[in-house]
PDB file of C-alpha atoms in Angstrom:
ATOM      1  CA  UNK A   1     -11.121 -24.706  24.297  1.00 85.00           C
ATOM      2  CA  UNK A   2     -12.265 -22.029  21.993  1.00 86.00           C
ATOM      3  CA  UNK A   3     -10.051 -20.452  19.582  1.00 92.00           C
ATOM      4  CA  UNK A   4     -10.183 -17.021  17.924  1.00 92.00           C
ATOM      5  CA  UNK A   5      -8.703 -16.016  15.010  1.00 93.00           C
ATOM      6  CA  UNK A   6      -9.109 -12.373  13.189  1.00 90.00           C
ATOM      7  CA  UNK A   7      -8.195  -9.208  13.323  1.00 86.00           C
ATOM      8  CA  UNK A   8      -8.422  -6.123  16.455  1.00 85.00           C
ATOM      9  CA  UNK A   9     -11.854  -5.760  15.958  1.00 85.00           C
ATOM     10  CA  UNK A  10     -12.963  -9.230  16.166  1.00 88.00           C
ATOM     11  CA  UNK A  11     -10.875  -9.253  19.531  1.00 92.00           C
ATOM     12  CA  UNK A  12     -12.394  -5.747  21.310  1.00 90.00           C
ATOM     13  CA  UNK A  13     -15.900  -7.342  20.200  1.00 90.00           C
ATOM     14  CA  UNK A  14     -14.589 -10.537  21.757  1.00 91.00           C
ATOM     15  CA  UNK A  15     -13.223  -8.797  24.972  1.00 92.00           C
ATOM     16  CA  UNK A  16      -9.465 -10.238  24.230  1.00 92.00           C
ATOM     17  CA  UNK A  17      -6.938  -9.060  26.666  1.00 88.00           C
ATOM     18  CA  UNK A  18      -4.592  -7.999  23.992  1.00 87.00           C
ATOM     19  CA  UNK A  19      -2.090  -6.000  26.410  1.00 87.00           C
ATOM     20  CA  UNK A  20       0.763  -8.773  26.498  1.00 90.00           C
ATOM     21  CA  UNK A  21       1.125  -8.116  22.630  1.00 92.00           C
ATOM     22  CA  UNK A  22      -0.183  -4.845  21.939  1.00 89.00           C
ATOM     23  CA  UNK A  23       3.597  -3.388  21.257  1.00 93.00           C
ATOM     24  CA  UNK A  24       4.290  -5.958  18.319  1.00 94.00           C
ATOM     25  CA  UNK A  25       0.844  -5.884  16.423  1.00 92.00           C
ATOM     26  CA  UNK A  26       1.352  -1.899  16.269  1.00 90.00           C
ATOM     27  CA  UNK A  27       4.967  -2.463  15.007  1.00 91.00           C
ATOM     28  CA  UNK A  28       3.922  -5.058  12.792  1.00 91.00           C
ATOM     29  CA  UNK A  29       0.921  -3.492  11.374  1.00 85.00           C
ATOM     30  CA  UNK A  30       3.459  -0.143  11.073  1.00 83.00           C
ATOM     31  CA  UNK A  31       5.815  -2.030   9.190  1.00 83.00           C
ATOM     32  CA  UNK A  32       2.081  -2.541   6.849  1.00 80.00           C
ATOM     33  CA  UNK A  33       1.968  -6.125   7.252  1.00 86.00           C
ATOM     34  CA  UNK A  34      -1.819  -7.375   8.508  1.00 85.00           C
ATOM     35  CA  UNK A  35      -1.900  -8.893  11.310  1.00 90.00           C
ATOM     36  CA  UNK A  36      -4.087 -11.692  12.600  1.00 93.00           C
ATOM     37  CA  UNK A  37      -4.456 -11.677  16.205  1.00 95.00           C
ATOM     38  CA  UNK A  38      -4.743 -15.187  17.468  1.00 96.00           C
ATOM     39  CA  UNK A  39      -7.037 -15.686  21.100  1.00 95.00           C
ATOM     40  CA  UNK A  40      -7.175 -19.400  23.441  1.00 94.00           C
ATOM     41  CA  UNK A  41      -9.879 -18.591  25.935  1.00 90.00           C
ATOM     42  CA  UNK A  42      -9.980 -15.216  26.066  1.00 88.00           C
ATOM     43  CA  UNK A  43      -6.664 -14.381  26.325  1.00 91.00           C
ATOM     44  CA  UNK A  44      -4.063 -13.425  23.073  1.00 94.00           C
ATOM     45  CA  UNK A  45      -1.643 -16.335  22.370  1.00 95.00           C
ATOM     46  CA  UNK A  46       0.248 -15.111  19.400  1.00 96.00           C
ATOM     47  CA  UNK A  47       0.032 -13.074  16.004  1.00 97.00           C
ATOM     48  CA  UNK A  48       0.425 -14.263  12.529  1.00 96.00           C
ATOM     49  CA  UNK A  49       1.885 -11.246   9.972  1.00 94.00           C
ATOM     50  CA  UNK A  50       0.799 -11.407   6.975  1.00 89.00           C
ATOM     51  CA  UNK A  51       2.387  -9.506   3.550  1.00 83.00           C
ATOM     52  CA  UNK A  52       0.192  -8.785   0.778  1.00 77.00           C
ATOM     53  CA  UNK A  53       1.678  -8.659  -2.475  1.00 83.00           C
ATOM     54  CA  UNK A  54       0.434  -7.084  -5.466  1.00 88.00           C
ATOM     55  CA  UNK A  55       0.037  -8.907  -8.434  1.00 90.00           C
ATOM     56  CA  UNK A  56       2.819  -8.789 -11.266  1.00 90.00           C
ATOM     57  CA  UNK A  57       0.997  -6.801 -13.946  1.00 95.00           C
ATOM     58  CA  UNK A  58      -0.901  -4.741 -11.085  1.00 95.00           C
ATOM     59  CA  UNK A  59       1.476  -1.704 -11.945  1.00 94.00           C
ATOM     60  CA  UNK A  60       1.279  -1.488 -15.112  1.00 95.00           C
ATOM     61  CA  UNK A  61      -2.650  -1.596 -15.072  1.00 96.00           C
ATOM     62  CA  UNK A  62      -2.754   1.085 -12.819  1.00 96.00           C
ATOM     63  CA  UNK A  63      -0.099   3.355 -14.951  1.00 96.00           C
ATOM     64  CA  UNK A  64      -2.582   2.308 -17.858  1.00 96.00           C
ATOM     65  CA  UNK A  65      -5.481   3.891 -16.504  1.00 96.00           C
ATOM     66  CA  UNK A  66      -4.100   6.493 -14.904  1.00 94.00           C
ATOM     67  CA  UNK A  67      -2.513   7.470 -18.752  1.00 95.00           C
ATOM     68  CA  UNK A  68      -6.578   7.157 -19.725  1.00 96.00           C
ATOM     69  CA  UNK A  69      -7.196   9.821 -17.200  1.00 94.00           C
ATOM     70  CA  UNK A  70      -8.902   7.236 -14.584  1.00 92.00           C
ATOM     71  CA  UNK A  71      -8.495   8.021 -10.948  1.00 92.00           C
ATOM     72  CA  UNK A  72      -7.332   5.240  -9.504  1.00 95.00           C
ATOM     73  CA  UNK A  73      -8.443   4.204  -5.486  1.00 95.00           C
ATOM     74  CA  UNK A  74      -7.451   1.352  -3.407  1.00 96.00           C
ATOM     75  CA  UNK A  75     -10.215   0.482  -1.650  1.00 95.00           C
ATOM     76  CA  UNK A  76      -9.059  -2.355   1.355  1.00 92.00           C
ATOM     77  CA  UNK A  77     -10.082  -4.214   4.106  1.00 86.00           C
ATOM     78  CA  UNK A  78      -6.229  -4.247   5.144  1.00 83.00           C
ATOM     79  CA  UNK A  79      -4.888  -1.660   7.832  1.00 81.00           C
ATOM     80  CA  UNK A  80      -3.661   2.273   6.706  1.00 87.00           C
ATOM     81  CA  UNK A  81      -0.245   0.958   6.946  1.00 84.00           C
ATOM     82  CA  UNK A  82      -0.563  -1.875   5.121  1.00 85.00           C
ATOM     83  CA  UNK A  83      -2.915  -0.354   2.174  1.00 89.00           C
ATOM     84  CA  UNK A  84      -0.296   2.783   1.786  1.00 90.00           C
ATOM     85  CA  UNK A  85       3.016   0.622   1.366  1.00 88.00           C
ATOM     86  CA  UNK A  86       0.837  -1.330  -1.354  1.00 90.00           C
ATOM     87  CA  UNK A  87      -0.884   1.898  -3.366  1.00 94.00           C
ATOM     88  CA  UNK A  88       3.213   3.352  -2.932  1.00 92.00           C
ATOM     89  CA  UNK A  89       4.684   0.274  -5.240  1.00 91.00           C
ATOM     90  CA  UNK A  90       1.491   0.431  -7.549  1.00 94.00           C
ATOM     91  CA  UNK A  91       1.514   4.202  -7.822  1.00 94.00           C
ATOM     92  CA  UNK A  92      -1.801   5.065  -6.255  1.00 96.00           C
ATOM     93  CA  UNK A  93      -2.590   7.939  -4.082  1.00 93.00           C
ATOM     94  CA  UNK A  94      -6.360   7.710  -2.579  1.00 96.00           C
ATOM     95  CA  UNK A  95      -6.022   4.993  -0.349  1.00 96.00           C
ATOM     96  CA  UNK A  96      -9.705   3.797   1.722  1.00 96.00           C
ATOM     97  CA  UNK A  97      -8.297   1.403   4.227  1.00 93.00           C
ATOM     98  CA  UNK A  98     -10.024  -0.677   7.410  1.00 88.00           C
ATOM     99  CA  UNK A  99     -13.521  -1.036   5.353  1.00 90.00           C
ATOM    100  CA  UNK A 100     -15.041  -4.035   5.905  1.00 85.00           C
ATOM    101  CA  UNK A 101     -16.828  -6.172   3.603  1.00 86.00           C
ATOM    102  CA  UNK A 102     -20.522  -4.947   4.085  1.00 89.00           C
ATOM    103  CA  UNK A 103     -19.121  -0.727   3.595  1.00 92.00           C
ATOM    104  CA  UNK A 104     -17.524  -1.663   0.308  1.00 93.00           C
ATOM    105  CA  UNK A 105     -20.581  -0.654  -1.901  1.00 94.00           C
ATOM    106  CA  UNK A 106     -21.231   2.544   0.424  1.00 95.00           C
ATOM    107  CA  UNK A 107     -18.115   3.835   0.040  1.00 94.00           C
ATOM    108  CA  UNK A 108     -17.692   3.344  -3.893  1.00 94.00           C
ATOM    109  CA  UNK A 109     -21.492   5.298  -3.493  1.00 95.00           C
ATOM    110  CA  UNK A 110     -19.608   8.165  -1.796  1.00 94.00           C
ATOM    111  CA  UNK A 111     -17.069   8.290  -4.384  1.00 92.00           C
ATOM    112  CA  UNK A 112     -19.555   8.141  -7.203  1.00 92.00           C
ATOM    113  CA  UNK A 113     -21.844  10.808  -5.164  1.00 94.00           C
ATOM    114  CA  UNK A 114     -18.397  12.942  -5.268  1.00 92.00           C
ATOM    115  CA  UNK A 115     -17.935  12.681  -8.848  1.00 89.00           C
ATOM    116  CA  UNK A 116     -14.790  10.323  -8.450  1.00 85.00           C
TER     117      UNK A 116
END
């Protein structure tokens, strides 16, 4: 038996029939939890929700630089939903969300190029 385990992407690249639980990964990911789709054979099995949390002395780092006149960006892998409950406790306001790994530096270029 194969399993899969990974997010929506992995599963459209994977053609997952993902219908049966479509309705609770949107409310999951909506309630900005990640979700990790889990796939036996082709076929979607169950979800795992997952809640980042930001570290203790996160929020006062970000007030910190943000009193040095720093612009501060999340920059995520994690789902919109997920990234904007997370920049809301920390007190950040650009939010990137849904980059993978490999767009990380291209993005930060774009911001540079931008003068951010």
């Amino acid at each position: 038996k194969t399993v899969l385990l990974g997010n929506r992407r992995l599963m459209d690249e994977e053609k997952v029939d993902m219908a049966s639980l479509k309705d609770e990964a949107a409310r999951l990911q909506s309630a900005g939890q990640t979700v990790v789709h889990v796939a036996q054979d082709g076929k979607l099995v169950g979800l795992i929700a997952i809640a980042d949390a930001p570290r203790p002395t996160a929020t006062a780092m970000v007030k910190k630089m943000r009193e040095r006149g720093v612009e501060v960006a999340m920059l995520t892998g994690d789902n919109q939903a997920t990234a904007e409950r997370i920049a809301r406790e920390l007190g950040i306001e650009m939010v990137i969300a849904d980059v993978l790994p490999g767009q990380k530096a291209d993005k930060i270029k774009e911001l540079q190029a931008q003068g951010k």
